[in-house]
mmCIF file of C-alpha atoms in Angstrom:
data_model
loop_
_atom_site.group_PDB
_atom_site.id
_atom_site.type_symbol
_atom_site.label_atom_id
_atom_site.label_comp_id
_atom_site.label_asym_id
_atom_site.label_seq_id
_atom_site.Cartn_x
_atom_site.Cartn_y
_atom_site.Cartn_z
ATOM 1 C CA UNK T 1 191.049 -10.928 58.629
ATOM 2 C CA UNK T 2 189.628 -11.100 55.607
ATOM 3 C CA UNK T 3 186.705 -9.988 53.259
ATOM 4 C CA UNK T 4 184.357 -11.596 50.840
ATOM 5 C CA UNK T 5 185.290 -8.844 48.433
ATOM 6 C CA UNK T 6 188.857 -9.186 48.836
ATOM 7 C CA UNK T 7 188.669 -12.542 48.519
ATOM 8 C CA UNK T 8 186.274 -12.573 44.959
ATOM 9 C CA UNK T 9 188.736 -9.424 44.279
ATOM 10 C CA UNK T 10 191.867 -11.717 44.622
ATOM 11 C CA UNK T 11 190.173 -14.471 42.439
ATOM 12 C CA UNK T 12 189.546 -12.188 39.571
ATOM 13 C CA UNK T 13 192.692 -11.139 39.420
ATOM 14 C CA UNK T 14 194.332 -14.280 39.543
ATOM 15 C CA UNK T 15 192.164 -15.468 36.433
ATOM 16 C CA UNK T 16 193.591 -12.786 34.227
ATOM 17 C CA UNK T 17 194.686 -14.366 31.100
ATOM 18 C CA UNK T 18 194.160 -17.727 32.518
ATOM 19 C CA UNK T 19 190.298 -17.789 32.344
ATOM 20 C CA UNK T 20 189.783 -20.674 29.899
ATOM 21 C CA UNK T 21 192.410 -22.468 31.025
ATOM 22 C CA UNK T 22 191.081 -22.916 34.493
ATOM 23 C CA UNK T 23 187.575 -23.632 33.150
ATOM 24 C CA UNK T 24 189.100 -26.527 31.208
ATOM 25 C CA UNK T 25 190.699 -27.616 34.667
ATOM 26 C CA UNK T 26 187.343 -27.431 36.672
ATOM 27 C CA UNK T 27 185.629 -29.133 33.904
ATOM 28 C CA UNK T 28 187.498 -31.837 33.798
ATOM 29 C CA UNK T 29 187.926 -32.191 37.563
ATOM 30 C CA UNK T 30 184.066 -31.738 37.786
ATOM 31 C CA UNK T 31 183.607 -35.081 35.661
ATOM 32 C CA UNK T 32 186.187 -37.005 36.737
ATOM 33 C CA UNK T 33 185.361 -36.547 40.381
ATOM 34 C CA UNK T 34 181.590 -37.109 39.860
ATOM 35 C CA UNK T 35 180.722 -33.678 40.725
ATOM 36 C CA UNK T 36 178.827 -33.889 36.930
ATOM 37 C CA UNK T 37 176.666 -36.630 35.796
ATOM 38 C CA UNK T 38 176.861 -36.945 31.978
ATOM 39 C CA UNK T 39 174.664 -39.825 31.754
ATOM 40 C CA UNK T 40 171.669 -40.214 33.704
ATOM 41 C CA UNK T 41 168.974 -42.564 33.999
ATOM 42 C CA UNK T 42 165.148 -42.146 35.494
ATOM 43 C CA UNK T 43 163.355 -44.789 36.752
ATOM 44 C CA UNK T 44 159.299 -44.017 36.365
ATOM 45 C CA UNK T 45 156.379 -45.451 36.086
ATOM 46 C CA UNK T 46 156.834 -47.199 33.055
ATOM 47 C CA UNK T 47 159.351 -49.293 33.677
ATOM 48 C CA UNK T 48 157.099 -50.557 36.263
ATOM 49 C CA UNK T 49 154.697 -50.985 33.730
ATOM 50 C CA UNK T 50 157.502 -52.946 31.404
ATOM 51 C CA UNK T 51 158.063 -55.188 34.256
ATOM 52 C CA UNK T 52 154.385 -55.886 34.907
ATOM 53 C CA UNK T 53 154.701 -58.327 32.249
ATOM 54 C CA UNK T 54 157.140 -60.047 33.782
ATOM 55 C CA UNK T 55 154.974 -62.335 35.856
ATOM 56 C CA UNK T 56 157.934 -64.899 37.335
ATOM 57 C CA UNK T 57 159.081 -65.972 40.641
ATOM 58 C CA UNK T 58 162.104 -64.210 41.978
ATOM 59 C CA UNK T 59 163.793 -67.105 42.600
ATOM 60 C CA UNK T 60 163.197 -68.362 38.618
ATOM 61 C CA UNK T 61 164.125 -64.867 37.320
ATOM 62 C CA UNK T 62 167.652 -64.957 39.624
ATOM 63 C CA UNK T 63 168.353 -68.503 37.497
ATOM 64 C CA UNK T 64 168.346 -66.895 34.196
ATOM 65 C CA UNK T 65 171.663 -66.640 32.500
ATOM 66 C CA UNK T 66 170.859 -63.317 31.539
ATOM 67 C CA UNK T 67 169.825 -61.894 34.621
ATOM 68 C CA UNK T 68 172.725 -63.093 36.547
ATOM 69 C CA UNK T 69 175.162 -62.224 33.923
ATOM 70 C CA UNK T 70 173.321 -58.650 34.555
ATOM 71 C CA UNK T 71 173.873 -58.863 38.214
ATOM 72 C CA UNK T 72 177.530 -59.520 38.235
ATOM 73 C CA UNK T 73 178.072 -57.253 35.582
ATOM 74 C CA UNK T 74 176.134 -54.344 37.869
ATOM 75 C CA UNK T 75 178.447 -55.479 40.516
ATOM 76 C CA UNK T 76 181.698 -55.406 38.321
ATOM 77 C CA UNK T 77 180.306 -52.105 37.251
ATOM 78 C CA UNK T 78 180.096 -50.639 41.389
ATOM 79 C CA UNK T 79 183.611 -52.393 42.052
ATOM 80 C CA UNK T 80 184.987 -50.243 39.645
ATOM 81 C CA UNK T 81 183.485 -47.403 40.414
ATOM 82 C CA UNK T 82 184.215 -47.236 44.119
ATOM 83 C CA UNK T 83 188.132 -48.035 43.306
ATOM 84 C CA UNK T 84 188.275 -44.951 40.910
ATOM 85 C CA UNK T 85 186.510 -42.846 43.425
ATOM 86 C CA UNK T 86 189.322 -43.943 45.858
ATOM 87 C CA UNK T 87 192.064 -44.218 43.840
ATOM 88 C CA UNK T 88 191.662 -41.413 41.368
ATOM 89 C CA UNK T 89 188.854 -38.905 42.138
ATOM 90 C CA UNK T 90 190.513 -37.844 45.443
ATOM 91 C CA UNK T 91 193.910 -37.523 43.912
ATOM 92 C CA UNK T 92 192.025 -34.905 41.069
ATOM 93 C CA UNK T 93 190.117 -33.355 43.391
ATOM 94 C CA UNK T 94 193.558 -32.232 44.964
ATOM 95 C CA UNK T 95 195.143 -31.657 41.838
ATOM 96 C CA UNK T 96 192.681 -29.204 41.239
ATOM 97 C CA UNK T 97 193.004 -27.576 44.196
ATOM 98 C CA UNK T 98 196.868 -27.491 43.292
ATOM 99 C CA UNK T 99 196.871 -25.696 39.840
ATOM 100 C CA UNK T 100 194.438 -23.250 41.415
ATOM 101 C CA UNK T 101 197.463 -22.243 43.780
ATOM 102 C CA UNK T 102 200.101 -22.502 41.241
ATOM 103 C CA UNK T 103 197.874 -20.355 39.277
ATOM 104 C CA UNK T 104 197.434 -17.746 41.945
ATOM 105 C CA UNK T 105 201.319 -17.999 42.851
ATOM 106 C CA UNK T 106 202.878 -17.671 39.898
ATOM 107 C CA UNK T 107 202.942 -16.427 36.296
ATOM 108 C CA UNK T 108 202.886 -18.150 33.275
ATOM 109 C CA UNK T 109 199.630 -20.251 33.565
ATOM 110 C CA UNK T 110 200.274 -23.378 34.996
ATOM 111 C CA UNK T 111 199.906 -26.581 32.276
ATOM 112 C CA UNK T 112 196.676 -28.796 32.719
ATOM 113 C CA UNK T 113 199.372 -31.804 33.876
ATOM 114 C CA UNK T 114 198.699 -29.919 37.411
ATOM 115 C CA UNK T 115 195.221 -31.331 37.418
ATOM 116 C CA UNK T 116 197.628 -35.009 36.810
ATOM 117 C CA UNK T 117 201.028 -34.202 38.678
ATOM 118 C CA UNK T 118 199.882 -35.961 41.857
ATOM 119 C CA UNK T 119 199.863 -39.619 40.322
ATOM 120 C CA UNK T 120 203.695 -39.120 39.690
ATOM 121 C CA UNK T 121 206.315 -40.402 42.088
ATOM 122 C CA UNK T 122 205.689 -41.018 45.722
ATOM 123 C CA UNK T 123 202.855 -38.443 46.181
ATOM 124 C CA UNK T 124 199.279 -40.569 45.071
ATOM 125 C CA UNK T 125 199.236 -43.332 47.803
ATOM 126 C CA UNK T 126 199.511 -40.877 50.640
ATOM 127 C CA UNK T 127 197.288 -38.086 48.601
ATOM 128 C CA UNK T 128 194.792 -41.368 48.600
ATOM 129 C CA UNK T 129 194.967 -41.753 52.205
ATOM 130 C CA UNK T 130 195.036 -38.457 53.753
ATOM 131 C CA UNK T 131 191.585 -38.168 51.683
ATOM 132 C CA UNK T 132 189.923 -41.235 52.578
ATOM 133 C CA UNK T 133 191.088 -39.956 55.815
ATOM 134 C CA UNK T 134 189.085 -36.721 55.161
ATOM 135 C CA UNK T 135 185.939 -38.183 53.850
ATOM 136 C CA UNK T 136 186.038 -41.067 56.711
ATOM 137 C CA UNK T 137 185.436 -38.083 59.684
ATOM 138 C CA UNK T 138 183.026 -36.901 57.125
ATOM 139 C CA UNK T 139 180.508 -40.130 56.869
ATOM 140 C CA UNK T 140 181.028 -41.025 60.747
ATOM 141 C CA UNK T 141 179.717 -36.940 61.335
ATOM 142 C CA UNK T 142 176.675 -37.566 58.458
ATOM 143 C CA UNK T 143 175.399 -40.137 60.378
ATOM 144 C CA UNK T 144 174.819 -37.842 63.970
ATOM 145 C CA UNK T 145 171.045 -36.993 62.419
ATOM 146 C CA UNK T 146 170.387 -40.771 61.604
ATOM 147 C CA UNK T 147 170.667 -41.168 65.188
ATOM 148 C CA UNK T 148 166.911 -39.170 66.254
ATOM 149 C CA UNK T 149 165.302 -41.251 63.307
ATOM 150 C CA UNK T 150 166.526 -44.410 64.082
ATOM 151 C CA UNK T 151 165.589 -43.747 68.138
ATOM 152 C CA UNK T 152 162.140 -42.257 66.897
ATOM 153 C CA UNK T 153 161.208 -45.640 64.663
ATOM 154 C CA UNK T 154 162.634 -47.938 67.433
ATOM 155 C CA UNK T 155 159.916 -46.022 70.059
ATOM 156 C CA UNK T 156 157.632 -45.618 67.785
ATOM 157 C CA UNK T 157 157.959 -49.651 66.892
ATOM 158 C CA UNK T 158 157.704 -49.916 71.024
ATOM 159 C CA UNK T 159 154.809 -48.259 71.412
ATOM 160 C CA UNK T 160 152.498 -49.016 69.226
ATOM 161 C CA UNK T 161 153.555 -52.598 70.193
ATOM 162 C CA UNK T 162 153.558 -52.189 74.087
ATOM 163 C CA UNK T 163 150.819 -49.602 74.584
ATOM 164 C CA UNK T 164 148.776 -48.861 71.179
ATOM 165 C CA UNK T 165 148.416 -51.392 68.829
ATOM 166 C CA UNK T 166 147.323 -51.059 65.491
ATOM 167 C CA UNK T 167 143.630 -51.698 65.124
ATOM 168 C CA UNK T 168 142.527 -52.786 61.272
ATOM 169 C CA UNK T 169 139.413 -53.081 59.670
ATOM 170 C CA UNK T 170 138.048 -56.230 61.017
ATOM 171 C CA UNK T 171 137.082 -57.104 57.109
ATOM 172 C CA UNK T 172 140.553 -56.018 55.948
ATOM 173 C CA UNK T 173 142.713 -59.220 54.926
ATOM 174 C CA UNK T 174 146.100 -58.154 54.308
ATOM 175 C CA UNK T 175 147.885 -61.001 53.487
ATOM 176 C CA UNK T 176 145.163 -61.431 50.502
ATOM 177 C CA UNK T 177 145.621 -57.940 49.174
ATOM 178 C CA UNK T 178 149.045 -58.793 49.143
ATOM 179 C CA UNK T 179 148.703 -62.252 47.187
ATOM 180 C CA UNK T 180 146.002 -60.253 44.891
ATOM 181 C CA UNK T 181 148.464 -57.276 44.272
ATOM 182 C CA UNK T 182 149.743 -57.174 40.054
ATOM 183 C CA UNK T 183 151.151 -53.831 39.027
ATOM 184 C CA UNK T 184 148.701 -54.166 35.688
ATOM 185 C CA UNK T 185 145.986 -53.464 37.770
ATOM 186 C CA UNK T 186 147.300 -50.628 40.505
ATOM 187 C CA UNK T 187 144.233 -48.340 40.915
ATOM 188 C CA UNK T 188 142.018 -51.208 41.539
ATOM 189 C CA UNK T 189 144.268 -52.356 44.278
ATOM 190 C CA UNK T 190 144.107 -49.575 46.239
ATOM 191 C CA UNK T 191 140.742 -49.397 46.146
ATOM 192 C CA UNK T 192 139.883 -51.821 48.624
ATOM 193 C CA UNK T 193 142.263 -50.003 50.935
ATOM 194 C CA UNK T 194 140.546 -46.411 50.124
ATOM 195 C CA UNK T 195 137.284 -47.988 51.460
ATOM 196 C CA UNK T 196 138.619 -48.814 54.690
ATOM 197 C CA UNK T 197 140.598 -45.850 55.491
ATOM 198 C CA UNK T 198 137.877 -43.752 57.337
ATOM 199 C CA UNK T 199 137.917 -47.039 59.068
ATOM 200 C CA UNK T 200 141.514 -47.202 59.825
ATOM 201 C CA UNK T 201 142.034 -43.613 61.106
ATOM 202 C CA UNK T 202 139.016 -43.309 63.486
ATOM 203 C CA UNK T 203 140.151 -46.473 64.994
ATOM 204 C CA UNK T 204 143.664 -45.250 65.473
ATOM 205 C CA UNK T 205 143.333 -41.825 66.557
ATOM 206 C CA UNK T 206 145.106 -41.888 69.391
ATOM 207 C CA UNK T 207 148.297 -43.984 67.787
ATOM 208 C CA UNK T 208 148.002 -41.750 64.433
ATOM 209 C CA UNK T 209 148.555 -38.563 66.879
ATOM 210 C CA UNK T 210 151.391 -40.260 68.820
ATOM 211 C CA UNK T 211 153.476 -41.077 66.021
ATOM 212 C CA UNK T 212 152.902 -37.401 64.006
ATOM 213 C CA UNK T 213 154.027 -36.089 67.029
ATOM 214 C CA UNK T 214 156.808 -38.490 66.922
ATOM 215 C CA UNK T 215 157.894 -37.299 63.281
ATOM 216 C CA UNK T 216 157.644 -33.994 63.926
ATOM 217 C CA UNK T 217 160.042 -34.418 67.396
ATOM 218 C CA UNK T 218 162.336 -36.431 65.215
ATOM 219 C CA UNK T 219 162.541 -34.110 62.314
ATOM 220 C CA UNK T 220 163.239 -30.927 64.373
ATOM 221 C CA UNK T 221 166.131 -32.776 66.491
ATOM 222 C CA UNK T 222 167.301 -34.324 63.057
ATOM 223 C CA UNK T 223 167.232 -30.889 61.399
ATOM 224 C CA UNK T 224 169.582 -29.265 64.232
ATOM 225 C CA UNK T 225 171.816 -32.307 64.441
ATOM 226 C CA UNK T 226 172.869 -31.318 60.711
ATOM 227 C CA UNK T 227 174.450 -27.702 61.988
ATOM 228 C CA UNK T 228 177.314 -30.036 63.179
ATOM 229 C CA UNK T 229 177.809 -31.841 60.278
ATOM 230 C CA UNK T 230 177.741 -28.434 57.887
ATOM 231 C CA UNK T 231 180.558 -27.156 60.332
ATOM 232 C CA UNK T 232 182.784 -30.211 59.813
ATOM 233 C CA UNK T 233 182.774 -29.823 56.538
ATOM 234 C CA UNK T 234 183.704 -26.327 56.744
ATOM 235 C CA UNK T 235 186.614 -27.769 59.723
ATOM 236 C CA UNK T 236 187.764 -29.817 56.993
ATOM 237 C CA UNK T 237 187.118 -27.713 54.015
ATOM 238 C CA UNK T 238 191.072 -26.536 53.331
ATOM 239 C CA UNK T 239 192.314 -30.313 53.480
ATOM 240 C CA UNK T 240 192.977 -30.806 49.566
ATOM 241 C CA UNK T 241 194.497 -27.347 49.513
ATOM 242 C CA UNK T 242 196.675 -28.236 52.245
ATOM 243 C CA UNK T 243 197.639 -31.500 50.850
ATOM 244 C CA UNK T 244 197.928 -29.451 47.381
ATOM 245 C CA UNK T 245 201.347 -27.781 48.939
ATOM 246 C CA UNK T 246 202.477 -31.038 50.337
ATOM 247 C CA UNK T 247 201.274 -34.377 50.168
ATOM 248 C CA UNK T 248 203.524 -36.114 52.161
ATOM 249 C CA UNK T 249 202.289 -33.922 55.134
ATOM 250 C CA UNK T 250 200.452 -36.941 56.908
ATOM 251 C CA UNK T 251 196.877 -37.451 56.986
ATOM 252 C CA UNK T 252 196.723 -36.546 60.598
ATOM 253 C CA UNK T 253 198.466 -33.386 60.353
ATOM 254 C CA UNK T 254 196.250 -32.271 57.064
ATOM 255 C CA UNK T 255 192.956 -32.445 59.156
ATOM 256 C CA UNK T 256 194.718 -30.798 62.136
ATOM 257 C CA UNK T 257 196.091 -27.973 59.919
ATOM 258 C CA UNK T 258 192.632 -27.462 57.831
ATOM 259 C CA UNK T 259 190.616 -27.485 61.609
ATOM 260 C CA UNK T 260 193.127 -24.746 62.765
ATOM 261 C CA UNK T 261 192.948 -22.445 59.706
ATOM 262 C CA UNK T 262 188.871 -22.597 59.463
ATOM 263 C CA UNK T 263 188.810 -21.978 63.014
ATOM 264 C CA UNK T 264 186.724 -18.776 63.670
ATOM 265 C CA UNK T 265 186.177 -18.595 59.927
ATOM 266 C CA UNK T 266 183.737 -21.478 58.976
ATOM 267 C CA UNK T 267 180.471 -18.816 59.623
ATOM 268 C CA UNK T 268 182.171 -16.117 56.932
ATOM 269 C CA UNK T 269 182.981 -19.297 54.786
ATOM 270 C CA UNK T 270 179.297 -20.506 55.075
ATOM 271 C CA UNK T 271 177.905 -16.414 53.757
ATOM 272 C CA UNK T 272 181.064 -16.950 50.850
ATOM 273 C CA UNK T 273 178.986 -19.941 49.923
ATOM 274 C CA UNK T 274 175.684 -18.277 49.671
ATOM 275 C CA UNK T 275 177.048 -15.330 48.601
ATOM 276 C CA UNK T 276 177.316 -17.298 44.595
ATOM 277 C CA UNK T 277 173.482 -18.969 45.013
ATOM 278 C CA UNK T 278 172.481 -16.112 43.265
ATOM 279 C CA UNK T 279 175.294 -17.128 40.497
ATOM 280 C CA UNK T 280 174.037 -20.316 40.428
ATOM 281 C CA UNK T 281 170.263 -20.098 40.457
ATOM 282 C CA UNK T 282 171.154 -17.796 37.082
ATOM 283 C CA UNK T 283 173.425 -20.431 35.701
ATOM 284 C CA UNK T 284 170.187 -23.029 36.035
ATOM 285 C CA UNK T 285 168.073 -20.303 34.211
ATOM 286 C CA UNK T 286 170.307 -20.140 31.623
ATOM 287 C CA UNK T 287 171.232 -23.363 31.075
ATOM 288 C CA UNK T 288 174.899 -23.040 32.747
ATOM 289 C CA UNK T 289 175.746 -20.330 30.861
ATOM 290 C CA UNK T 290 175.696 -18.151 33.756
ATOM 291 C CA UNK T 291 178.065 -20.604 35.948
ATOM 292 C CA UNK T 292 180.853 -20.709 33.493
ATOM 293 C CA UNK T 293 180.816 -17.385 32.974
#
């Protein structure tokens, strides 16, 4: 069995001399795999504001040349991105997990081609699989806690339909507020709604109580449905080290073999985890610094 200390113990040890080598390695794994964003965008309120302007039809503004030359090239853009996540990120993402153990087997410091060696010969195609495998198990298990939200909205949509329906201001035109609505003019729009509201909610009591208890239901039973999803990932956790050591192993086997050596030990993985928030919550402070080093 063994021990968080032994384990951090082991680590140091096994970055003696080879310190800024593997930094490189995680670094570059870290970007290639997505795990960093260089660039990043923010979409705020003033690019609403830039579009207010913008006062055409969507089906106009989809016959520009320059907005569909836009769209395709967004799509282009999401094609490629999705084949390099499949056809490269998961092979690094192993490769990484490879020099790692040729690090901690072996003396001299292993080269950087580790991070690579997995595109060469007959080792990337079944590298790709046995990791879409991997991540496959992992979306089908992400989407247990959609299951209490999309139960609660369908009751909820049931309900209020069947047995409370929604009583509005009997002065409140809807589809005019909508027709009326210009994003030049937002605080004004709202205000017509902000004059009803009193209105709204002592009409609706009853239905406004039913669905908060509703959320709240959902929420909890979402919440707990996410234990099972944190432990599959820990079931899985040792796949890319697995297929690190051999590829060729099968993508059946890899999950089989990670599930059998986490078994009894995802609980002390989960504390290893927290046991570096600490590290990390210093390395935001510090602007990284503390992470790398």
């Amino acid at each position: 069995m063994w021990t968080r200390q032994e384990l951090k113990t082991n680590a140091k040890k096994s970055l003696t001399g080879s310190y800024w080598m593997a930094l490189l390695v995680g670094l570059i794994a870290s970007v290639l795999t997505g795990s960093t964003s260089i660039f990043q965008y923010e979409f705020d309120r003033n690019d609403m504001h830039r579009f207010a302007g913008m006062e055409v039809a969507w089906p106009n503004l989809m016959q520009n040349f320059w907005v569909q030359l836009i769209m395709v090239s967004i799509g282009i853009a999401a094609l490629v991105a999705l084949l390099f996540r499949i056809f490269v990120s998961t092979v690094i993402e192993v490769g990484e997990s490879r020099w790692f153990s040729r690090n901690r087997e072996s003396k001299p410091t292993p080269s950087l081609g580790q991070l690579f060696s997995l595109f060469q010969g007959s080792n990337w195609m079944p590298t790709v699989g046995a990791m879409l495998w991997m991540y496959f198990w992992l979306w089908l298990w992400s989407l247990l806690p959609l299951i209490p939200i999309i139960g609660g909205i369908i009751f909820t949509v049931i309900y209020i339909a069947a047995f409370q329906p929604i009583a509005w201001p009997a002065d409140w035109d809807w589809g005019q507020w909508q027709q009326n609505w210009s994003w030049n003019n937002q605080t004004d729009q709202f205000r017509g709604f902000q004059d009803h509201a009193p209105e709204f909610f002592r009409n609706n009591q009853a239905a406004i109580a039913v669905i908060f208890a509703i959320a709240v239901g959902v929420l909890l039973v979402a919440c707990l449905l996410t234990i099972p999803v944190l432990i599959k990932r820990y079931a899985y956790r040792m796949t890319p080290w697995i297929l690190a050591d051999n590829p060729r192993i099968g993508f059946r086997r890899a999950l089989k073999l990670s599930r059998r050596m986490t078994r009894g030990h995802k609980f002390e993985l989960f504390i290893l985890d927290l046991s570096f928030v600490g590290w990390y919550l210093l390395g935001l402070i510090l602007f990284v610094v503390g992470v790398v080093f």
